[in-house]
């Protein structure tokens, strides 16, 4: 049993991605949920993953994992282009799904995922974990309190040093690119401010640069947006940056608030607030945002607690991603067909 006294979630993991240790293994261990099965293209790799992370058993294929009656929640951290196909397959199998972002390769595929989730009655959530951490919750709370006045400007920057040339994030056929891997966070964070800005933002313009040696894949992209209430936003991303940068700055008519690392707040949990009354720094805790995320998902599945993310939200974000690509001179990512 987990800390809430409720039945633990029974989780199956697709693949043996490196992110899973941070995004799921640690949080599951902390909160008492079960990792019942893992499958990977290479069974030996899956077995090594299971041994290292105390997964209860290894199954031969992704399809076998989806057919496993003990698995109720499927975690999908595969390459971007494999999110859509395996999310659809998991929903068709009647499983709840926690998908790494983005939920699909493009808006058309994301709409299919949305429709499949509605048809299945299963819970579908895109893993925008940052939204559950006290850093982001506090940002929204301060904005809601009126301390910053009316929302005027939002600026997000999500950037990392370049992955190796063979990394799937540089693969067009696997739906790679800076926006898919990084910019989706900034665009989503901007979208989440709609309640304080008169409604959802619209894209005004976008600029981007192609990765040398990877035709059609964006190395960086800057998007400019505007809210119905007149506030403006910029969502910048870069996948070959000098350093790690994941900031969100919110400017109001009476002050501003800065989260230096809203995406990975366990690395920097500061929130810096500046108003006419002075400047203060709040520390919101280095507990992992992924742990908060798993707790919220479990509470929704077990107790029907409210959940701010669903398949409709994922489609809205993917539509904005596609718009940004087109405005910057790129094509939306092609969908990836499953072999066989």
mmCIF file of C-alpha atoms in Angstrom:
data_model
loop_
_atom_site.group_PDB
_atom_site.id
_atom_site.type_symbol
_atom_site.label_atom_id
_atom_site.label_comp_id
_atom_site.label_asym_id
_atom_site.label_seq_id
_atom_site.Cartn_x
_atom_site.Cartn_y
_atom_site.Cartn_z
ATOM 1 C CA UNK A 1 0.000 0.000 0.000
ATOM 2 C CA UNK A 2 1.185 3.535 -0.688
ATOM 3 C CA UNK A 3 1.208 6.430 1.742
ATOM 4 C CA UNK A 4 -2.434 7.303 1.147
ATOM 5 C CA UNK A 5 -3.564 3.791 2.134
ATOM 6 C CA UNK A 6 -4.920 3.219 -1.350
ATOM 7 C CA UNK A 7 -4.127 0.321 -3.624
ATOM 8 C CA UNK A 8 -0.814 0.954 -5.438
ATOM 9 C CA UNK A 9 -0.913 1.608 -9.155
ATOM 10 C CA UNK A 10 0.294 -1.320 -11.256
ATOM 11 C CA UNK A 11 2.579 0.224 -13.848
ATOM 12 C CA UNK A 12 4.051 -1.205 -17.046
ATOM 13 C CA UNK A 13 6.998 0.539 -18.695
ATOM 14 C CA UNK A 14 7.551 0.705 -22.449
ATOM 15 C CA UNK A 15 11.274 0.686 -23.175
ATOM 16 C CA UNK A 16 14.263 1.198 -20.929
ATOM 17 C CA UNK A 17 14.780 4.927 -21.476
ATOM 18 C CA UNK A 18 17.269 6.752 -19.291
ATOM 19 C CA UNK A 19 14.696 9.351 -18.237
ATOM 20 C CA UNK A 20 12.623 6.636 -16.546
ATOM 21 C CA UNK A 21 14.839 6.463 -13.468
ATOM 22 C CA UNK A 22 14.100 10.117 -12.686
ATOM 23 C CA UNK A 23 10.595 10.335 -14.127
ATOM 24 C CA UNK A 24 9.060 7.128 -12.783
ATOM 25 C CA UNK A 25 11.322 4.720 -10.882
ATOM 26 C CA UNK A 26 12.229 7.142 -8.095
ATOM 27 C CA UNK A 27 8.703 8.551 -7.739
ATOM 28 C CA UNK A 28 7.148 5.062 -7.695
ATOM 29 C CA UNK A 29 9.586 3.963 -4.995
ATOM 30 C CA UNK A 30 8.840 7.082 -2.953
ATOM 31 C CA UNK A 31 5.063 6.814 -3.246
ATOM 32 C CA UNK A 32 4.694 3.033 -3.006
ATOM 33 C CA UNK A 33 3.420 2.226 -6.482
ATOM 34 C CA UNK A 34 4.383 -1.002 -8.269
ATOM 35 C CA UNK A 35 6.487 -1.361 -11.407
ATOM 36 C CA UNK A 36 5.053 -4.696 -12.479
ATOM 37 C CA UNK A 37 6.512 -5.118 -15.974
ATOM 38 C CA UNK A 38 8.941 -3.695 -18.512
ATOM 39 C CA UNK A 39 9.466 -4.440 -22.200
ATOM 40 C CA UNK A 40 12.172 -3.239 -24.558
ATOM 41 C CA UNK A 41 13.255 -3.984 -28.110
ATOM 42 C CA UNK A 42 16.190 -5.851 -26.579
ATOM 43 C CA UNK A 43 15.059 -8.257 -23.865
ATOM 44 C CA UNK A 44 18.569 -8.281 -22.369
ATOM 45 C CA UNK A 45 18.370 -4.532 -21.903
ATOM 46 C CA UNK A 46 14.918 -4.841 -20.366
ATOM 47 C CA UNK A 47 16.214 -7.496 -17.966
ATOM 48 C CA UNK A 48 19.103 -5.274 -16.905
ATOM 49 C CA UNK A 49 16.669 -2.402 -16.363
ATOM 50 C CA UNK A 50 14.388 -4.619 -14.294
ATOM 51 C CA UNK A 51 17.269 -5.859 -12.146
ATOM 52 C CA UNK A 52 18.573 -2.354 -11.506
ATOM 53 C CA UNK A 53 15.192 -0.793 -10.718
ATOM 54 C CA UNK A 54 13.296 -3.642 -9.042
ATOM 55 C CA UNK A 55 10.721 -4.097 -11.788
ATOM 56 C CA UNK A 56 8.791 -7.263 -10.989
ATOM 57 C CA UNK A 57 9.105 -8.971 -14.370
ATOM 58 C CA UNK A 58 10.233 -8.652 -17.976
ATOM 59 C CA UNK A 59 7.897 -9.344 -20.905
ATOM 60 C CA UNK A 60 8.958 -10.122 -24.460
ATOM 61 C CA UNK A 61 7.420 -7.203 -26.355
ATOM 62 C CA UNK A 62 5.505 -3.953 -26.064
ATOM 63 C CA UNK A 63 2.405 -5.793 -27.294
ATOM 64 C CA UNK A 64 2.816 -8.386 -24.545
ATOM 65 C CA UNK A 65 3.025 -5.617 -21.971
ATOM 66 C CA UNK A 66 -0.217 -4.086 -23.230
ATOM 67 C CA UNK A 67 -1.885 -7.500 -23.076
ATOM 68 C CA UNK A 68 -0.747 -8.120 -19.505
ATOM 69 C CA UNK A 69 -3.904 -8.090 -17.333
ATOM 70 C CA UNK A 70 -1.982 -6.937 -14.257
ATOM 71 C CA UNK A 71 -0.750 -3.755 -15.950
ATOM 72 C CA UNK A 72 -3.295 -0.964 -15.467
ATOM 73 C CA UNK A 73 -1.157 2.095 -16.257
ATOM 74 C CA UNK A 74 1.296 2.235 -19.163
ATOM 75 C CA UNK A 75 4.204 4.683 -19.021
ATOM 76 C CA UNK A 76 5.470 5.666 -22.489
ATOM 77 C CA UNK A 77 8.936 7.291 -22.538
ATOM 78 C CA UNK A 78 9.860 6.043 -26.041
ATOM 79 C CA UNK A 79 11.287 8.260 -28.788
ATOM 80 C CA UNK A 80 8.880 11.069 -29.731
ATOM 81 C CA UNK A 81 7.684 9.420 -32.922
ATOM 82 C CA UNK A 82 6.627 6.326 -30.977
ATOM 83 C CA UNK A 83 4.467 8.195 -28.490
ATOM 84 C CA UNK A 84 1.406 8.418 -30.723
ATOM 85 C CA UNK A 85 1.326 4.831 -32.023
ATOM 86 C CA UNK A 86 1.896 3.200 -28.633
ATOM 87 C CA UNK A 87 -0.427 5.628 -26.834
ATOM 88 C CA UNK A 88 -3.137 4.579 -29.284
ATOM 89 C CA UNK A 89 -2.313 0.912 -28.784
ATOM 90 C CA UNK A 90 -2.344 1.227 -24.990
ATOM 91 C CA UNK A 91 -5.688 3.017 -24.992
ATOM 92 C CA UNK A 92 -7.125 0.388 -27.333
ATOM 93 C CA UNK A 93 -5.998 -2.224 -24.800
ATOM 94 C CA UNK A 94 -7.983 -0.440 -22.100
ATOM 95 C CA UNK A 95 -4.970 0.867 -20.184
ATOM 96 C CA UNK A 96 -4.504 4.216 -18.504
ATOM 97 C CA UNK A 97 -1.593 6.085 -20.109
ATOM 98 C CA UNK A 98 1.102 8.420 -18.807
ATOM 99 C CA UNK A 99 2.914 9.593 -21.933
ATOM 100 C CA UNK A 100 6.072 11.595 -22.082
ATOM 101 C CA UNK A 101 5.580 14.775 -24.012
ATOM 102 C CA UNK A 102 4.695 15.354 -26.727
ATOM 103 C CA UNK A 103 1.673 13.034 -26.876
ATOM 104 C CA UNK A 104 2.024 12.480 -30.627
ATOM 105 C CA UNK A 105 4.055 13.528 -33.659
ATOM 106 C CA UNK A 106 1.558 16.130 -34.876
ATOM 107 C CA UNK A 107 -1.886 17.531 -34.177
ATOM 108 C CA UNK A 108 -3.694 15.059 -36.416
ATOM 109 C CA UNK A 109 -2.229 12.142 -34.475
ATOM 110 C CA UNK A 110 -2.878 13.908 -31.165
ATOM 111 C CA UNK A 111 -6.538 14.228 -32.175
ATOM 112 C CA UNK A 112 -6.626 10.471 -32.736
ATOM 113 C CA UNK A 113 -5.179 9.947 -29.256
ATOM 114 C CA UNK A 114 -7.802 12.307 -27.825
ATOM 115 C CA UNK A 115 -10.582 10.402 -29.569
ATOM 116 C CA UNK A 116 -9.157 7.041 -28.469
ATOM 117 C CA UNK A 117 -8.997 8.193 -24.847
ATOM 118 C CA UNK A 118 -12.612 9.340 -24.978
ATOM 119 C CA UNK A 119 -13.703 6.044 -26.530
ATOM 120 C CA UNK A 120 -11.796 3.889 -24.054
ATOM 121 C CA UNK A 121 -12.803 5.781 -20.932
ATOM 122 C CA UNK A 122 -9.193 5.412 -19.749
ATOM 123 C CA UNK A 123 -7.185 8.193 -18.162
ATOM 124 C CA UNK A 124 -4.649 9.804 -20.510
ATOM 125 C CA UNK A 125 -2.090 12.306 -19.291
ATOM 126 C CA UNK A 126 0.827 14.003 -20.990
ATOM 127 C CA UNK A 127 3.748 14.232 -18.570
ATOM 128 C CA UNK A 128 4.080 17.986 -18.075
ATOM 129 C CA UNK A 129 5.347 17.301 -14.562
ATOM 130 C CA UNK A 130 6.455 20.891 -13.906
ATOM 131 C CA UNK A 131 2.806 21.887 -13.493
ATOM 132 C CA UNK A 132 2.490 19.878 -10.254
ATOM 133 C CA UNK A 133 5.507 21.311 -8.444
ATOM 134 C CA UNK A 134 5.059 24.055 -5.821
ATOM 135 C CA UNK A 135 7.230 26.388 -7.932
ATOM 136 C CA UNK A 136 4.638 26.556 -10.709
ATOM 137 C CA UNK A 137 1.697 26.332 -8.321
ATOM 138 C CA UNK A 138 3.110 29.286 -6.385
ATOM 139 C CA UNK A 139 3.692 31.285 -9.592
ATOM 140 C CA UNK A 140 0.020 30.884 -10.411
ATOM 141 C CA UNK A 141 -0.993 31.662 -6.830
ATOM 142 C CA UNK A 142 0.961 34.931 -6.815
ATOM 143 C CA UNK A 143 -0.521 35.923 -10.157
ATOM 144 C CA UNK A 144 -4.001 35.083 -8.866
ATOM 145 C CA UNK A 145 -3.462 37.123 -5.692
ATOM 146 C CA UNK A 146 -3.077 40.353 -7.653
ATOM 147 C CA UNK A 147 0.332 41.087 -6.160
ATOM 148 C CA UNK A 148 1.835 41.462 -9.647
ATOM 149 C CA UNK A 149 -1.131 43.392 -11.006
ATOM 150 C CA UNK A 150 -2.485 42.594 -14.452
ATOM 151 C CA UNK A 151 -0.521 40.169 -16.592
ATOM 152 C CA UNK A 152 1.542 42.000 -19.190
ATOM 153 C CA UNK A 153 4.322 39.701 -20.399
ATOM 154 C CA UNK A 154 5.527 36.100 -20.151
ATOM 155 C CA UNK A 155 8.982 34.906 -21.219
ATOM 156 C CA UNK A 156 10.102 31.267 -21.225
ATOM 157 C CA UNK A 157 13.445 29.838 -22.268
ATOM 158 C CA UNK A 158 14.080 26.095 -22.329
ATOM 159 C CA UNK A 159 17.535 25.186 -23.631
ATOM 160 C CA UNK A 160 20.184 22.466 -23.260
ATOM 161 C CA UNK A 161 23.645 21.699 -24.641
ATOM 162 C CA UNK A 162 23.496 19.682 -27.840
ATOM 163 C CA UNK A 163 22.877 15.927 -27.639
ATOM 164 C CA UNK A 164 25.147 13.741 -29.777
ATOM 165 C CA UNK A 165 24.532 13.652 -33.518
ATOM 166 C CA UNK A 166 23.094 10.126 -33.330
ATOM 167 C CA UNK A 167 20.553 11.060 -30.663
ATOM 168 C CA UNK A 168 16.946 10.360 -31.771
ATOM 169 C CA UNK A 169 16.039 13.916 -30.822
ATOM 170 C CA UNK A 170 17.767 14.974 -34.047
ATOM 171 C CA UNK A 171 15.754 12.495 -36.135
ATOM 172 C CA UNK A 172 12.933 13.880 -38.266
ATOM 173 C CA UNK A 173 11.488 10.393 -38.787
ATOM 174 C CA UNK A 174 11.271 9.977 -34.994
ATOM 175 C CA UNK A 175 9.637 13.393 -34.569
ATOM 176 C CA UNK A 176 12.718 15.097 -33.180
ATOM 177 C CA UNK A 177 13.502 18.772 -32.853
ATOM 178 C CA UNK A 178 13.988 21.492 -30.264
ATOM 179 C CA UNK A 179 10.293 22.332 -29.990
ATOM 180 C CA UNK A 180 9.298 18.694 -29.571
ATOM 181 C CA UNK A 181 11.851 18.063 -26.832
ATOM 182 C CA UNK A 182 12.051 21.449 -25.115
ATOM 183 C CA UNK A 183 9.853 24.135 -26.594
ATOM 184 C CA UNK A 184 6.719 22.193 -25.732
ATOM 185 C CA UNK A 185 7.365 23.088 -22.068
ATOM 186 C CA UNK A 186 7.489 26.797 -22.790
ATOM 187 C CA UNK A 187 4.431 26.739 -25.030
ATOM 188 C CA UNK A 188 2.524 24.729 -22.451
ATOM 189 C CA UNK A 189 3.524 27.075 -19.618
ATOM 190 C CA UNK A 190 2.269 30.019 -21.679
ATOM 191 C CA UNK A 191 -0.998 28.209 -22.412
ATOM 192 C CA UNK A 192 -1.526 27.567 -18.698
ATOM 193 C CA UNK A 193 -1.734 31.327 -18.057
ATOM 194 C CA UNK A 194 -4.967 31.692 -20.032
ATOM 195 C CA UNK A 195 -7.118 32.145 -16.869
ATOM 196 C CA UNK A 196 -5.260 35.372 -16.047
ATOM 197 C CA UNK A 197 -4.997 36.643 -19.629
ATOM 198 C CA UNK A 198 -8.521 36.649 -20.999
ATOM 199 C CA UNK A 199 -8.243 33.284 -22.703
ATOM 200 C CA UNK A 200 -5.876 31.087 -24.702
ATOM 201 C CA UNK A 201 -2.894 32.651 -26.468
ATOM 202 C CA UNK A 202 -2.602 32.844 -30.241
ATOM 203 C CA UNK A 203 0.629 32.529 -32.187
ATOM 204 C CA UNK A 204 1.790 35.792 -33.739
ATOM 205 C CA UNK A 205 5.071 34.740 -35.339
ATOM 206 C CA UNK A 206 7.958 32.278 -35.062
ATOM 207 C CA UNK A 207 11.552 31.998 -36.219
ATOM 208 C CA UNK A 208 13.822 28.971 -36.163
ATOM 209 C CA UNK A 209 17.101 27.462 -37.274
ATOM 210 C CA UNK A 210 17.720 24.058 -38.837
ATOM 211 C CA UNK A 211 20.226 21.617 -37.381
ATOM 212 C CA UNK A 212 23.211 21.173 -39.693
ATOM 213 C CA UNK A 213 23.124 17.658 -41.112
ATOM 214 C CA UNK A 214 19.520 17.075 -40.024
ATOM 215 C CA UNK A 215 17.213 18.490 -42.711
ATOM 216 C CA UNK A 216 13.856 19.603 -41.429
ATOM 217 C CA UNK A 217 14.865 19.369 -37.768
ATOM 218 C CA UNK A 218 14.865 22.544 -35.698
ATOM 219 C CA UNK A 219 17.909 23.288 -33.553
ATOM 220 C CA UNK A 220 16.193 26.340 -32.089
ATOM 221 C CA UNK A 221 12.885 28.151 -32.387
ATOM 222 C CA UNK A 222 11.463 31.347 -30.919
ATOM 223 C CA UNK A 223 7.693 31.826 -30.846
ATOM 224 C CA UNK A 224 5.834 35.071 -30.123
ATOM 225 C CA UNK A 225 2.292 34.909 -28.794
ATOM 226 C CA UNK A 226 -0.490 37.214 -27.689
ATOM 227 C CA UNK A 227 -3.381 36.760 -25.257
ATOM 228 C CA UNK A 228 -6.910 38.124 -25.763
ATOM 229 C CA UNK A 229 -6.381 40.481 -22.820
ATOM 230 C CA UNK A 230 -3.393 42.118 -24.530
ATOM 231 C CA UNK A 231 -0.518 40.419 -22.703
ATOM 232 C CA UNK A 232 2.292 39.108 -24.877
ATOM 233 C CA UNK A 233 4.581 36.090 -24.554
ATOM 234 C CA UNK A 234 7.746 34.624 -25.970
ATOM 235 C CA UNK A 235 8.563 30.909 -25.867
ATOM 236 C CA UNK A 236 12.178 30.265 -26.824
ATOM 237 C CA UNK A 237 13.892 26.899 -27.091
ATOM 238 C CA UNK A 238 17.377 25.800 -28.135
ATOM 239 C CA UNK A 239 18.799 22.280 -28.321
ATOM 240 C CA UNK A 240 22.428 23.298 -28.873
ATOM 241 C CA UNK A 241 22.808 25.974 -26.200
ATOM 242 C CA UNK A 242 25.883 26.869 -24.178
ATOM 243 C CA UNK A 243 24.287 25.798 -20.915
ATOM 244 C CA UNK A 244 21.117 24.475 -19.313
ATOM 245 C CA UNK A 245 18.471 27.223 -19.134
ATOM 246 C CA UNK A 246 14.826 26.610 -18.180
ATOM 247 C CA UNK A 247 13.383 29.876 -16.916
ATOM 248 C CA UNK A 248 9.916 31.376 -16.759
ATOM 249 C CA UNK A 249 9.443 35.114 -16.149
ATOM 250 C CA UNK A 250 6.011 36.607 -15.539
ATOM 251 C CA UNK A 251 5.633 40.382 -15.677
ATOM 252 C CA UNK A 252 2.610 42.238 -14.374
ATOM 253 C CA UNK A 253 1.592 45.852 -14.093
ATOM 254 C CA UNK A 254 2.895 46.016 -10.498
ATOM 255 C CA UNK A 255 5.800 43.570 -10.438
ATOM 256 C CA UNK A 256 7.333 40.400 -11.781
ATOM 257 C CA UNK A 257 8.191 36.852 -10.741
ATOM 258 C CA UNK A 258 11.001 34.657 -12.029
ATOM 259 C CA UNK A 259 11.374 30.899 -11.741
ATOM 260 C CA UNK A 260 15.009 30.231 -12.759
ATOM 261 C CA UNK A 261 14.272 26.546 -13.491
ATOM 262 C CA UNK A 262 10.553 25.852 -13.740
ATOM 263 C CA UNK A 263 11.074 22.615 -15.725
ATOM 264 C CA UNK A 264 13.451 20.920 -13.279
ATOM 265 C CA UNK A 265 12.770 22.651 -9.968
ATOM 266 C CA UNK A 266 14.538 19.932 -7.989
ATOM 267 C CA UNK A 267 17.733 21.511 -9.375
ATOM 268 C CA UNK A 268 16.707 25.074 -8.443
ATOM 269 C CA UNK A 269 13.575 25.664 -6.400
ATOM 270 C CA UNK A 270 13.820 29.453 -6.224
ATOM 271 C CA UNK A 271 11.038 31.873 -7.061
ATOM 272 C CA UNK A 272 12.207 35.489 -7.155
ATOM 273 C CA UNK A 273 9.473 38.109 -6.754
ATOM 274 C CA UNK A 274 10.079 41.820 -7.395
ATOM 275 C CA UNK A 275 7.528 44.545 -6.694
ATOM 276 C CA UNK A 276 7.598 48.156 -5.543
ATOM 277 C CA UNK A 277 7.718 46.780 -2.009
ATOM 278 C CA UNK A 278 11.074 45.125 -2.715
ATOM 279 C CA UNK A 279 12.493 41.769 -3.717
ATOM 280 C CA UNK A 280 12.155 38.389 -2.035
ATOM 281 C CA UNK A 281 13.219 34.859 -2.842
ATOM 282 C CA UNK A 282 10.956 31.977 -1.963
ATOM 283 C CA UNK A 283 12.234 28.411 -1.748
ATOM 284 C CA UNK A 284 9.576 25.888 -2.703
ATOM 285 C CA UNK A 285 11.392 22.583 -2.119
ATOM 286 C CA UNK A 286 13.564 20.228 -4.136
ATOM 287 C CA UNK A 287 11.219 17.246 -4.024
ATOM 288 C CA UNK A 288 10.916 15.993 -7.595
ATOM 289 C CA UNK A 289 8.165 17.383 -9.790
ATOM 290 C CA UNK A 290 7.821 13.847 -11.171
ATOM 291 C CA UNK A 291 6.874 12.619 -7.691
ATOM 292 C CA UNK A 292 4.157 15.257 -7.386
ATOM 293 C CA UNK A 293 2.970 14.250 -10.847
ATOM 294 C CA UNK A 294 2.661 10.550 -10.010
ATOM 295 C CA UNK A 295 0.812 11.370 -6.790
ATOM 296 C CA UNK A 296 -1.681 13.534 -8.680
ATOM 297 C CA UNK A 297 -2.230 10.882 -11.344
ATOM 298 C CA UNK A 298 -2.734 8.153 -8.737
ATOM 299 C CA UNK A 299 -5.188 10.326 -6.810
ATOM 300 C CA UNK A 300 -7.171 10.852 -10.001
ATOM 301 C CA UNK A 301 -7.230 7.169 -10.943
ATOM 302 C CA UNK A 302 -7.986 5.917 -7.433
ATOM 303 C CA UNK A 303 -10.157 8.720 -6.022
ATOM 304 C CA UNK A 304 -11.208 10.755 -9.073
ATOM 305 C CA UNK A 305 -9.372 13.812 -7.741
ATOM 306 C CA UNK A 306 -9.157 16.683 -10.254
ATOM 307 C CA UNK A 307 -6.350 16.463 -12.810
ATOM 308 C CA UNK A 308 -5.337 19.531 -14.860
ATOM 309 C CA UNK A 309 -3.986 17.550 -17.825
ATOM 310 C CA UNK A 310 -5.872 15.334 -20.251
ATOM 311 C CA UNK A 311 -5.956 14.365 -23.923
ATOM 312 C CA UNK A 312 -7.741 17.593 -24.893
ATOM 313 C CA UNK A 313 -4.952 19.625 -23.309
ATOM 314 C CA UNK A 314 -2.372 17.509 -25.156
ATOM 315 C CA UNK A 315 -4.116 18.200 -28.469
ATOM 316 C CA UNK A 316 -4.179 21.945 -27.789
ATOM 317 C CA UNK A 317 -0.435 21.968 -27.113
ATOM 318 C CA UNK A 318 0.338 19.847 -30.176
ATOM 319 C CA UNK A 319 -1.742 22.165 -32.364
ATOM 320 C CA UNK A 320 0.294 25.129 -31.115
ATOM 321 C CA UNK A 321 3.520 23.226 -31.808
ATOM 322 C CA UNK A 322 2.425 22.554 -35.400
ATOM 323 C CA UNK A 323 1.470 26.223 -35.849
ATOM 324 C CA UNK A 324 4.883 27.290 -34.557
ATOM 325 C CA UNK A 325 6.656 24.961 -36.946
ATOM 326 C CA UNK A 326 4.734 26.235 -39.948
ATOM 327 C CA UNK A 327 5.257 29.880 -38.985
ATOM 328 C CA UNK A 328 9.023 29.293 -38.678
ATOM 329 C CA UNK A 329 9.250 27.586 -42.073
ATOM 330 C CA UNK A 330 9.296 23.964 -40.899
ATOM 331 C CA UNK A 331 6.819 21.185 -41.531
ATOM 332 C CA UNK A 332 5.067 19.506 -38.589
ATOM 333 C CA UNK A 333 6.685 16.207 -37.651
ATOM 334 C CA UNK A 334 5.634 13.207 -39.774
ATOM 335 C CA UNK A 335 3.975 10.342 -37.939
ATOM 336 C CA UNK A 336 5.978 7.197 -37.362
ATOM 337 C CA UNK A 337 4.525 3.891 -38.510
ATOM 338 C CA UNK A 338 5.093 0.838 -36.336
ATOM 339 C CA UNK A 339 7.102 -1.908 -38.024
ATOM 340 C CA UNK A 340 5.216 -5.051 -38.983
#
